[in-house]
Amino acid sequence: MNKMRWLDLLSTTRLGSKNSQSERGRSQFHKDYDRIVFSQSFRQLNRKTQVHPLTQQDGVHTRLTHSLEVSCVGRSLGMLAAEKIKDDLPVWIDPADIGAIIQAACLAHDIGNPPFGHAGEYAIREWFDDASHSDFLKALSPEEEADVRQFEGNAQGLRLLTRIDHHPNQGGMRLTYATLGTYFKYPWLSHTIDGRPSDQRAKFGCYQTEKEILKEIAEQLGLIKLGEYYYCRHPLTYLLEAADDICYALIDLEDGISLNILTYEEVEPIFLNLIADYGVPSELSTPFCSWQQKIAALRGRVMKRLVDEVTSAFARHQHQILTGQLKGCLLDYCPPDIPKGIEAAKNLARHKIFKHREKIDLEVIAHMSLQHILDAFIPLTVPNKTLSFKEKRLMTILEQFGARLGDHHYQNIMQVLDIISKFSDHQAYELAQVLQGRRAGFI
């Protein structure tokens, strides 16, 4: 039976660079974290949707604040999990190293998401699915067509991390293989989901443009190969996924209260049920305690329990994880009330937040904004196209954003999607207004 080795999985070697010299007070994995924090793509997350597009409400989560919170939870999960399996880890690895790897990967986990969150992903996919746009897919191979018709923030993030930011086409941010492997929630291509060709919507982590990078990362880390350009997950990815699920399901409910979509009374029972025997915080019975103070106290107790239980599940099932046999996510292997409580939180969001009229209206605006941008720029990707006056001006805008279109149609489309996916919500909205002739100024 194939089994991955921690010695390989925790590689400090960097993609695109053989320089991995140690530094006093800062490990290679802390360097990864710093490189992501100081990247332009990470800063752009500050005004990108987490749940609520184009919100003007202070304190509501953006992709940036969500990513920071996920990275904190991920670091705790990594450090405690390492403590529980420390006898199986290389002697040079400290629990803080595992925490730093997951913290960096969590920080980057949404870096490839387009403006307007999932509404943005749907807008891009549906534009290419539209039969009236089929001419733009004629020159593409089936694999390339699958990429653009199934635009995926995870795969776009890999492009940013490994090809676009900092060192273009020479390793990108030049992160360690350990951090890149942990980031890789779906180490397979769009066209070979579950090891076989697929036209259905499903998560994937790599476009055709980065498939050799996928292979290089997997081989360096010793990930188990399941098919052509198709590998099992890095073990630490399970902890990243748990951190994201916990934050997405629970912490984002606070936004619903802030926006008067939910009440504190609707959210409190979900947190109380998840605390189990970790003790009800005293703040709940303290006079004049605000809902923010109560929810913060509840959150702390819930997080402590979830971190304990998830890391225990990781340690118990380490063999299955290292042999690529674990099915589902770590939350499924926790006490039954935990996945049940997480699902209750998600259901509350689905029924009360995602169906709220204000959110729906903003998602329609978001969808139409991206459709207008794609209408303007994708026709320019056709090689050797004779440009009208307007199209020349649009091409100039693209070039100002860094596009250098050439003779390869698929590569041209990917360049445009690179630019669009980096936009913040407000940049995309403002540009859409310009393209509809509703503003004299530009971004």
mmCIF file of N, CA and C in Angstrom, residues 115-225:
data_model
loop_
_atom_site.group_PDB
_atom_site.id
_atom_site.type_symbol
_atom_site.label_atom_id
_atom_site.label_comp_id
_atom_site.label_asym_id
_atom_site.label_seq_id
_atom_site.Cartn_x
_atom_site.Cartn_y
_atom_site.Cartn_z
ATOM 1 N N PRO A 115 -14.192 38.925 -8.062
ATOM 2 C CA PRO A 115 -15.072 39.834 -7.326
ATOM 3 C C PRO A 115 -16.460 39.230 -7.166
ATOM 4 N N PHE A 116 -17.134 39.616 -6.089
ATOM 5 C CA PHE A 116 -18.508 39.205 -5.793
ATOM 6 C C PHE A 116 -18.619 37.740 -5.357
ATOM 7 N N GLY A 117 -17.506 37.114 -4.984
ATOM 8 C CA GLY A 117 -17.557 35.774 -4.424
ATOM 9 C C GLY A 117 -18.114 34.742 -5.380
ATOM 10 N N HIS A 118 -18.957 33.850 -4.849
ATOM 11 C CA HIS A 118 -19.487 32.763 -5.682
ATOM 12 C C HIS A 118 -20.391 33.299 -6.784
ATOM 13 N N ALA A 119 -21.046 34.432 -6.547
ATOM 14 C CA ALA A 119 -21.849 35.040 -7.609
ATOM 15 C C ALA A 119 -20.966 35.395 -8.792
ATOM 16 N N GLY A 120 -19.722 35.812 -8.515
ATOM 17 C CA GLY A 120 -18.780 36.121 -9.585
ATOM 18 C C GLY A 120 -18.367 34.891 -10.364
ATOM 19 N N GLU A 121 -18.133 33.795 -9.647
ATOM 20 C CA GLU A 121 -17.787 32.534 -10.333
ATOM 21 C C GLU A 121 -18.919 32.101 -11.257
ATOM 22 N N TYR A 122 -20.150 32.167 -10.759
ATOM 23 C CA TYR A 122 -21.294 31.768 -11.583
ATOM 24 C C TYR A 122 -21.428 32.666 -12.800
ATOM 25 N N ALA A 123 -21.185 33.963 -12.640
ATOM 26 C CA ALA A 123 -21.313 34.900 -13.759
ATOM 27 C C ALA A 123 -20.322 34.561 -14.864
ATOM 28 N N ILE A 124 -19.092 34.247 -14.497
ATOM 29 C CA ILE A 124 -18.071 33.904 -15.496
ATOM 30 C C ILE A 124 -18.415 32.597 -16.185
ATOM 31 N N ARG A 125 -18.794 31.596 -15.423
ATOM 32 C CA ARG A 125 -19.138 30.303 -16.011
ATOM 33 C C ARG A 125 -20.315 30.431 -16.969
ATOM 34 N N GLU A 126 -21.336 31.163 -16.536
ATOM 35 C CA GLU A 126 -22.544 31.265 -17.354
ATOM 36 C C GLU A 126 -22.301 32.068 -18.623
ATOM 37 N N TRP A 127 -21.368 33.015 -18.575
ATOM 38 C CA TRP A 127 -21.056 33.771 -19.792
ATOM 39 C C TRP A 127 -20.516 32.828 -20.861
ATOM 40 N N PHE A 128 -19.600 31.946 -20.480
ATOM 41 C CA PHE A 128 -19.017 31.016 -21.447
ATOM 42 C C PHE A 128 -19.983 29.894 -21.824
ATOM 43 N N ASP A 129 -20.961 29.611 -20.963
ATOM 44 C CA ASP A 129 -21.970 28.601 -21.289
ATOM 45 C C ASP A 129 -23.007 29.103 -22.286
ATOM 46 N N ASP A 130 -23.145 30.423 -22.370
ATOM 47 C CA ASP A 130 -24.146 31.026 -23.249
ATOM 48 C C ASP A 130 -23.869 30.623 -24.701
ATOM 49 N N ALA A 131 -24.889 30.063 -25.358
ATOM 50 C CA ALA A 131 -24.716 29.576 -26.733
ATOM 51 C C ALA A 131 -24.265 30.674 -27.692
ATOM 52 N N SER A 132 -24.645 31.924 -27.417
ATOM 53 C CA SER A 132 -24.256 33.020 -28.310
ATOM 54 C C SER A 132 -22.766 33.336 -28.227
ATOM 55 N N HIS A 133 -22.078 32.766 -27.230
ATOM 56 C CA HIS A 133 -20.632 32.996 -27.074
ATOM 57 C C HIS A 133 -19.806 31.782 -27.495
ATOM 58 N N SER A 134 -20.449 30.805 -28.138
ATOM 59 C CA SER A 134 -19.759 29.555 -28.477
ATOM 60 C C SER A 134 -18.613 29.761 -29.459
ATOM 61 N N ASP A 135 -18.650 30.843 -30.255
ATOM 62 C CA ASP A 135 -17.560 31.089 -31.213
ATOM 63 C C ASP A 135 -16.227 31.293 -30.500
ATOM 64 N N PHE A 136 -16.275 31.772 -29.258
ATOM 65 C CA PHE A 136 -15.033 32.027 -28.525
ATOM 66 C C PHE A 136 -14.410 30.732 -27.984
ATOM 67 N N LEU A 137 -15.116 29.612 -28.155
ATOM 68 C CA LEU A 137 -14.605 28.334 -27.658
ATOM 69 C C LEU A 137 -14.157 27.414 -28.787
ATOM 70 N N LYS A 138 -14.399 27.814 -30.043
ATOM 71 C CA LYS A 138 -14.140 26.928 -31.172
ATOM 72 C C LYS A 138 -12.690 26.495 -31.278
ATOM 73 N N ALA A 139 -11.775 27.411 -31.026
ATOM 74 C CA ALA A 139 -10.350 27.109 -31.198
ATOM 75 C C ALA A 139 -9.739 26.409 -29.992
ATOM 76 N N LEU A 140 -10.539 26.193 -28.940
ATOM 77 C CA LEU A 140 -10.015 25.611 -27.704
ATOM 78 C C LEU A 140 -10.126 24.090 -27.733
ATOM 79 N N SER A 141 -9.185 23.424 -27.107
ATOM 80 C CA SER A 141 -9.281 21.974 -26.934
ATOM 81 C C SER A 141 -10.370 21.674 -25.902
ATOM 82 N N PRO A 142 -10.838 20.422 -25.833
ATOM 83 C CA PRO A 142 -11.850 20.086 -24.823
ATOM 84 C C PRO A 142 -11.383 20.411 -23.404
ATOM 85 N N GLU A 143 -10.093 20.201 -23.140
ATOM 86 C CA GLU A 143 -9.553 20.486 -21.820
ATOM 87 C C GLU A 143 -9.552 21.987 -21.533
ATOM 88 N N GLU A 144 -9.169 22.780 -22.508
ATOM 89 C CA GLU A 144 -9.155 24.233 -22.340
ATOM 90 C C GLU A 144 -10.565 24.777 -22.196
ATOM 91 N N GLU A 145 -11.491 24.224 -22.963
ATOM 92 C CA GLU A 145 -12.890 24.649 -22.851
ATOM 93 C C GLU A 145 -13.435 24.346 -21.458
ATOM 94 N N ALA A 146 -13.065 23.190 -20.912
ATOM 95 C CA ALA A 146 -13.516 22.845 -19.558
ATOM 96 C C ALA A 146 -13.017 23.865 -18.544
ATOM 97 N N ASP A 147 -11.797 24.356 -18.728
ATOM 98 C CA ASP A 147 -11.247 25.360 -17.811
ATOM 99 C C ASP A 147 -12.086 26.622 -17.777
ATOM 100 N N VAL A 148 -12.378 27.196 -18.950
ATOM 101 C CA VAL A 148 -13.061 28.493 -18.967
ATOM 102 C C VAL A 148 -14.543 28.366 -18.656
ATOM 103 N N ARG A 149 -15.137 27.221 -18.988
ATOM 104 C CA ARG A 149 -16.554 27.040 -18.691
ATOM 105 C C ARG A 149 -16.798 26.674 -17.232
ATOM 106 N N GLN A 150 -15.731 26.280 -16.558
ATOM 107 C CA GLN A 150 -15.867 25.903 -15.149
ATOM 108 C C GLN A 150 -14.939 26.755 -14.290
ATOM 109 N N PHE A 151 -14.881 28.044 -14.591
ATOM 110 C CA PHE A 151 -13.973 28.932 -13.866
ATOM 111 C C PHE A 151 -14.017 28.619 -12.374
ATOM 112 N N GLU A 152 -12.854 28.453 -11.780
ATOM 113 C CA GLU A 152 -12.753 27.974 -10.402
ATOM 114 C C GLU A 152 -11.733 28.802 -9.625
ATOM 115 N N GLY A 153 -12.178 29.390 -8.519
ATOM 116 C CA GLY A 153 -11.301 30.237 -7.725
ATOM 117 C C GLY A 153 -10.089 29.517 -7.178
ATOM 118 N N ASN A 154 -10.220 28.223 -6.876
ATOM 119 C CA ASN A 154 -9.076 27.464 -6.373
ATOM 120 C C ASN A 154 -7.983 27.331 -7.421
ATOM 121 N N ALA A 155 -8.375 27.038 -8.653
ATOM 122 C CA ALA A 155 -7.395 26.921 -9.735
ATOM 123 C C ALA A 155 -6.802 28.283 -10.082
ATOM 124 N N GLN A 156 -7.627 29.322 -10.019
ATOM 125 C CA GLN A 156 -7.135 30.671 -10.282
ATOM 126 C C GLN A 156 -6.124 31.078 -9.217
ATOM 127 N N GLY A 157 -6.358 30.666 -7.979
ATOM 128 C CA GLY A 157 -5.420 30.958 -6.906
ATOM 129 C C GLY A 157 -4.062 30.323 -7.145
ATOM 130 N N LEU A 158 -4.066 29.094 -7.671
ATOM 131 C CA LEU A 158 -2.790 28.437 -7.973
ATOM 132 C C LEU A 158 -2.010 29.229 -9.026
ATOM 133 N N ARG A 159 -2.714 29.774 -10.019
ATOM 134 C CA ARG A 159 -2.035 30.610 -11.031
ATOM 135 C C ARG A 159 -1.369 31.811 -10.377
ATOM 136 N N LEU A 160 -2.082 32.460 -9.474
ATOM 137 C CA LEU A 160 -1.525 33.643 -8.812
ATOM 138 C C LEU A 160 -0.300 33.279 -7.981
ATOM 139 N N LEU A 161 -0.401 32.202 -7.226
ATOM 140 C CA LEU A 161 0.675 31.823 -6.314
ATOM 141 C C LEU A 161 1.910 31.315 -7.042
ATOM 142 N N THR A 162 1.718 30.627 -8.166
ATOM 143 C CA THR A 162 2.842 29.928 -8.796
ATOM 144 C C THR A 162 3.291 30.502 -10.132
ATOM 145 N N ARG A 163 2.509 31.443 -10.701
ATOM 146 C CA ARG A 163 2.864 31.906 -12.037
ATOM 147 C C ARG A 163 2.796 33.427 -12.211
ATOM 148 N N ILE A 164 1.867 34.094 -11.567
ATOM 149 C CA ILE A 164 1.580 35.483 -11.910
ATOM 150 C C ILE A 164 2.241 36.483 -10.973
ATOM 151 N N ASP A 165 2.034 36.323 -9.667
ATOM 152 C CA ASP A 165 2.522 37.326 -8.713
ATOM 153 C C ASP A 165 4.023 37.208 -8.471
ATOM 154 N N HIS A 166 4.678 38.333 -8.338
ATOM 155 C CA HIS A 166 6.076 38.490 -7.932
ATOM 156 C C HIS A 166 7.058 38.060 -9.020
ATOM 157 N N HIS A 167 7.170 36.766 -9.324
ATOM 158 C CA HIS A 167 8.103 36.283 -10.348
ATOM 159 C C HIS A 167 7.288 35.651 -11.480
ATOM 160 N N PRO A 168 6.823 36.440 -12.456
ATOM 161 C CA PRO A 168 5.952 35.903 -13.513
ATOM 162 C C PRO A 168 6.614 34.749 -14.266
ATOM 163 N N ASN A 169 5.885 33.623 -14.316
ATOM 164 C CA ASN A 169 6.316 32.432 -15.044
ATOM 165 C C ASN A 169 7.638 31.855 -14.542
ATOM 166 N N GLN A 170 8.062 32.265 -13.356
ATOM 167 C CA GLN A 170 9.301 31.739 -12.774
ATOM 168 C C GLN A 170 9.091 31.368 -11.296
ATOM 169 N N GLY A 171 7.935 30.779 -11.040
ATOM 170 C CA GLY A 171 7.649 30.338 -9.678
ATOM 171 C C GLY A 171 6.694 31.213 -8.910
ATOM 172 N N GLY A 172 6.279 32.351 -9.503
ATOM 173 C CA GLY A 172 5.325 33.219 -8.819
ATOM 174 C C GLY A 172 5.873 33.715 -7.486
ATOM 175 N N MET A 173 5.165 33.453 -6.419
ATOM 176 C CA MET A 173 5.621 33.874 -5.089
ATOM 177 C C MET A 173 6.763 33.003 -4.552
ATOM 178 N N ARG A 174 7.057 31.918 -5.258
ATOM 179 C CA ARG A 174 8.127 30.994 -4.857
ATOM 180 C C ARG A 174 7.940 30.510 -3.423
ATOM 181 N N LEU A 175 6.774 29.931 -3.191
ATOM 182 C CA LEU A 175 6.453 29.370 -1.882
ATOM 183 C C LEU A 175 7.044 27.968 -1.757
ATOM 184 N N THR A 176 7.141 27.455 -0.528
ATOM 185 C CA THR A 176 7.639 26.104 -0.328
ATOM 186 C C THR A 176 6.637 25.093 -0.875
ATOM 187 N N TYR A 177 7.163 23.933 -1.254
ATOM 188 C CA TYR A 177 6.276 22.880 -1.739
ATOM 189 C C TYR A 177 5.290 22.460 -0.643
ATOM 190 N N ALA A 178 5.720 22.496 0.612
ATOM 191 C CA ALA A 178 4.827 22.106 1.711
ATOM 192 C C ALA A 178 3.602 23.011 1.771
ATOM 193 N N THR A 179 3.816 24.334 1.666
ATOM 194 C CA THR A 179 2.696 25.274 1.716
ATOM 195 C C THR A 179 1.809 25.144 0.482
ATOM 196 N N LEU A 180 2.423 25.003 -0.695
ATOM 197 C CA LEU A 180 1.632 24.854 -1.921
ATOM 198 C C LEU A 180 0.815 23.565 -1.886
ATOM 199 N N GLY A 181 1.408 22.491 -1.394
ATOM 200 C CA GLY A 181 0.670 21.234 -1.302
ATOM 201 C C GLY A 181 -0.508 21.335 -0.357
ATOM 202 N N THR A 182 -0.315 22.039 0.759
ATOM 203 C CA THR A 182 -1.403 22.226 1.724
ATOM 204 C C THR A 182 -2.511 23.090 1.135
ATOM 205 N N TYR A 183 -2.135 24.090 0.344
ATOM 206 C CA TYR A 183 -3.129 24.943 -0.327
ATOM 207 C C TYR A 183 -4.008 24.128 -1.272
ATOM 208 N N PHE A 184 -3.456 23.090 -1.874
ATOM 209 C CA PHE A 184 -4.095 22.330 -2.951
ATOM 210 C C PHE A 184 -5.262 21.489 -2.437
ATOM 211 N N LYS A 185 -6.447 22.089 -2.287
ATOM 212 C CA LYS A 185 -7.604 21.324 -1.819
ATOM 213 C C LYS A 185 -8.056 20.293 -2.846
ATOM 214 N N TYR A 186 -7.834 20.584 -4.128
ATOM 215 C CA TYR A 186 -8.313 19.695 -5.188
ATOM 216 C C TYR A 186 -7.183 19.486 -6.203
ATOM 217 N N PRO A 187 -6.229 18.593 -5.906
ATOM 218 C CA PRO A 187 -5.063 18.430 -6.791
ATOM 219 C C PRO A 187 -5.358 17.604 -8.040
ATOM 220 N N TRP A 188 -6.219 18.160 -8.872
ATOM 221 C CA TRP A 188 -6.539 17.548 -10.157
ATOM 222 C C TRP A 188 -7.053 18.619 -11.108
ATOM 223 N N LEU A 189 -7.213 18.247 -12.391
ATOM 224 C CA LEU A 189 -7.595 19.182 -13.448
ATOM 225 C C LEU A 189 -9.112 19.246 -13.614
ATOM 226 N N SER A 190 -9.556 20.276 -14.334
ATOM 227 C CA SER A 190 -10.990 20.436 -14.572
ATOM 228 C C SER A 190 -11.551 19.319 -15.427
ATOM 229 N N HIS A 191 -10.735 18.803 -16.350
ATOM 230 C CA HIS A 191 -11.233 17.827 -17.315
ATOM 231 C C HIS A 191 -11.081 16.394 -16.825
ATOM 232 N N THR A 192 -10.429 16.191 -15.693
ATOM 233 C CA THR A 192 -10.208 14.829 -15.205
ATOM 234 C C THR A 192 -10.629 14.710 -13.746
ATOM 235 N N ILE A 193 -11.826 15.184 -13.465
ATOM 236 C CA ILE A 193 -12.366 15.088 -12.116
ATOM 237 C C ILE A 193 -12.615 13.615 -11.781
ATOM 238 N N ASP A 194 -12.139 13.194 -10.620
ATOM 239 C CA ASP A 194 -12.221 11.794 -10.196
ATOM 240 C C ASP A 194 -11.506 10.865 -11.177
ATOM 241 N N GLY A 195 -10.483 11.401 -11.859
ATOM 242 C CA GLY A 195 -9.661 10.572 -12.719
ATOM 243 C C GLY A 195 -10.269 10.260 -14.065
ATOM 244 N N ARG A 196 -11.359 10.893 -14.418
ATOM 245 C CA ARG A 196 -11.985 10.617 -15.713
ATOM 246 C C ARG A 196 -12.552 11.923 -16.277
ATOM 247 N N PRO A 197 -12.683 12.018 -17.612
ATOM 248 C CA PRO A 197 -13.221 13.246 -18.222
ATOM 249 C C PRO A 197 -14.591 13.583 -17.666
ATOM 250 N N SER A 198 -14.826 14.870 -17.467
ATOM 251 C CA SER A 198 -16.094 15.305 -16.896
ATOM 252 C C SER A 198 -16.465 16.673 -17.424
ATOM 253 N N ASP A 199 -17.738 16.867 -17.729
ATOM 254 C CA ASP A 199 -18.248 18.177 -18.135
ATOM 255 C C ASP A 199 -19.115 18.769 -17.028
ATOM 256 N N GLN A 200 -19.227 18.070 -15.903
ATOM 257 C CA GLN A 200 -20.098 18.531 -14.833
ATOM 258 C C GLN A 200 -19.383 19.515 -13.925
ATOM 259 N N ARG A 201 -20.149 20.382 -13.282
ATOM 260 C CA ARG A 201 -19.589 21.332 -12.333
ATOM 261 C C ARG A 201 -19.071 20.574 -11.107
ATOM 262 N N ALA A 202 -17.838 20.703 -10.838
ATOM 263 C CA ALA A 202 -17.239 20.097 -9.652
ATOM 264 C C ALA A 202 -15.973 20.855 -9.318
ATOM 265 N N LYS A 203 -15.577 20.810 -8.073
ATOM 266 C CA LYS A 203 -14.377 21.519 -7.650
ATOM 267 C C LYS A 203 -13.135 20.897 -8.286
ATOM 268 N N PHE A 204 -12.193 21.734 -8.650
ATOM 269 C CA PHE A 204 -10.894 21.272 -9.113
ATOM 270 C C PHE A 204 -9.879 22.354 -8.763
ATOM 271 N N GLY A 205 -8.598 22.012 -8.837
ATOM 272 C CA GLY A 205 -7.596 22.950 -8.336
ATOM 273 C C GLY A 205 -6.566 23.425 -9.315
ATOM 274 N N CYS A 206 -6.667 23.013 -10.602
ATOM 275 C CA CYS A 206 -5.588 23.334 -11.526
ATOM 276 C C CYS A 206 -6.101 23.439 -12.954
ATOM 277 N N TYR A 207 -5.705 24.511 -13.638
ATOM 278 C CA TYR A 207 -5.989 24.669 -15.069
ATOM 279 C C TYR A 207 -4.921 23.954 -15.893
ATOM 280 N N GLN A 208 -5.188 23.820 -17.183
ATOM 281 C CA GLN A 208 -4.212 23.236 -18.104
ATOM 282 C C GLN A 208 -2.888 23.989 -18.071
ATOM 283 N N THR A 209 -2.952 25.299 -17.864
ATOM 284 C CA THR A 209 -1.746 26.119 -17.888
ATOM 285 C C THR A 209 -0.773 25.769 -16.764
ATOM 286 N N GLU A 210 -1.277 25.192 -15.672
ATOM 287 C CA GLU A 210 -0.418 24.878 -14.524
ATOM 288 C C GLU A 210 -0.289 23.370 -14.283
ATOM 289 N N LYS A 211 -0.664 22.543 -15.242
ATOM 290 C CA LYS A 211 -0.679 21.106 -14.964
ATOM 291 C C LYS A 211 0.718 20.546 -14.696
ATOM 292 N N GLU A 212 1.739 21.118 -15.310
ATOM 293 C CA GLU A 212 3.092 20.638 -15.022
ATOM 294 C C GLU A 212 3.547 21.093 -13.638
ATOM 295 N N ILE A 213 3.042 22.238 -13.194
ATOM 296 C CA ILE A 213 3.326 22.687 -11.826
ATOM 297 C C ILE A 213 2.652 21.757 -10.823
ATOM 298 N N LEU A 214 1.405 21.364 -11.115
ATOM 299 C CA LEU A 214 0.707 20.377 -10.284
ATOM 300 C C LEU A 214 1.546 19.112 -10.153
ATOM 301 N N LYS A 215 2.032 18.619 -11.282
ATOM 302 C CA LYS A 215 2.834 17.399 -11.286
ATOM 303 C C LYS A 215 4.115 17.572 -10.482
ATOM 304 N N GLU A 216 4.772 18.711 -10.648
ATOM 305 C CA GLU A 216 6.022 18.974 -9.931
ATOM 306 C C GLU A 216 5.799 19.015 -8.418
ATOM 307 N N ILE A 217 4.752 19.729 -7.995
ATOM 308 C CA ILE A 217 4.448 19.820 -6.563
ATOM 309 C C ILE A 217 4.161 18.433 -6.001
ATOM 310 N N ALA A 218 3.316 17.683 -6.704
ATOM 311 C CA ALA A 218 2.923 16.353 -6.228
ATOM 312 C C ALA A 218 4.125 15.415 -6.131
ATOM 313 N N GLU A 219 4.998 15.456 -7.124
ATOM 314 C CA GLU A 219 6.157 14.561 -7.111
ATOM 315 C C GLU A 219 7.156 14.955 -6.033
ATOM 316 N N GLN A 220 7.341 16.255 -5.824
ATOM 317 C CA GLN A 220 8.258 16.713 -4.782
ATOM 318 C C GLN A 220 7.781 16.295 -3.392
ATOM 319 N N LEU A 221 6.468 16.290 -3.193
ATOM 320 C CA LEU A 221 5.893 15.986 -1.887
ATOM 321 C C LEU A 221 5.587 14.506 -1.695
ATOM 322 N N GLY A 222 5.636 13.755 -2.787
ATOM 323 C CA GLY A 222 5.299 12.342 -2.692
ATOM 324 C C GLY A 222 3.819 12.077 -2.533
ATOM 325 N N LEU A 223 2.970 12.954 -3.113
ATOM 326 C CA LEU A 223 1.529 12.709 -3.062
ATOM 327 C C LEU A 223 1.195 11.466 -3.876
ATOM 328 N N ILE A 224 0.254 10.680 -3.416
ATOM 329 C CA ILE A 224 -0.114 9.439 -4.094
ATOM 330 C C ILE A 224 -0.831 9.762 -5.398
ATOM 331 N N LYS A 225 -0.346 9.185 -6.483
ATOM 332 C CA LYS A 225 -0.939 9.429 -7.804
ATOM 333 C C LYS A 225 -2.151 8.526 -8.002
#
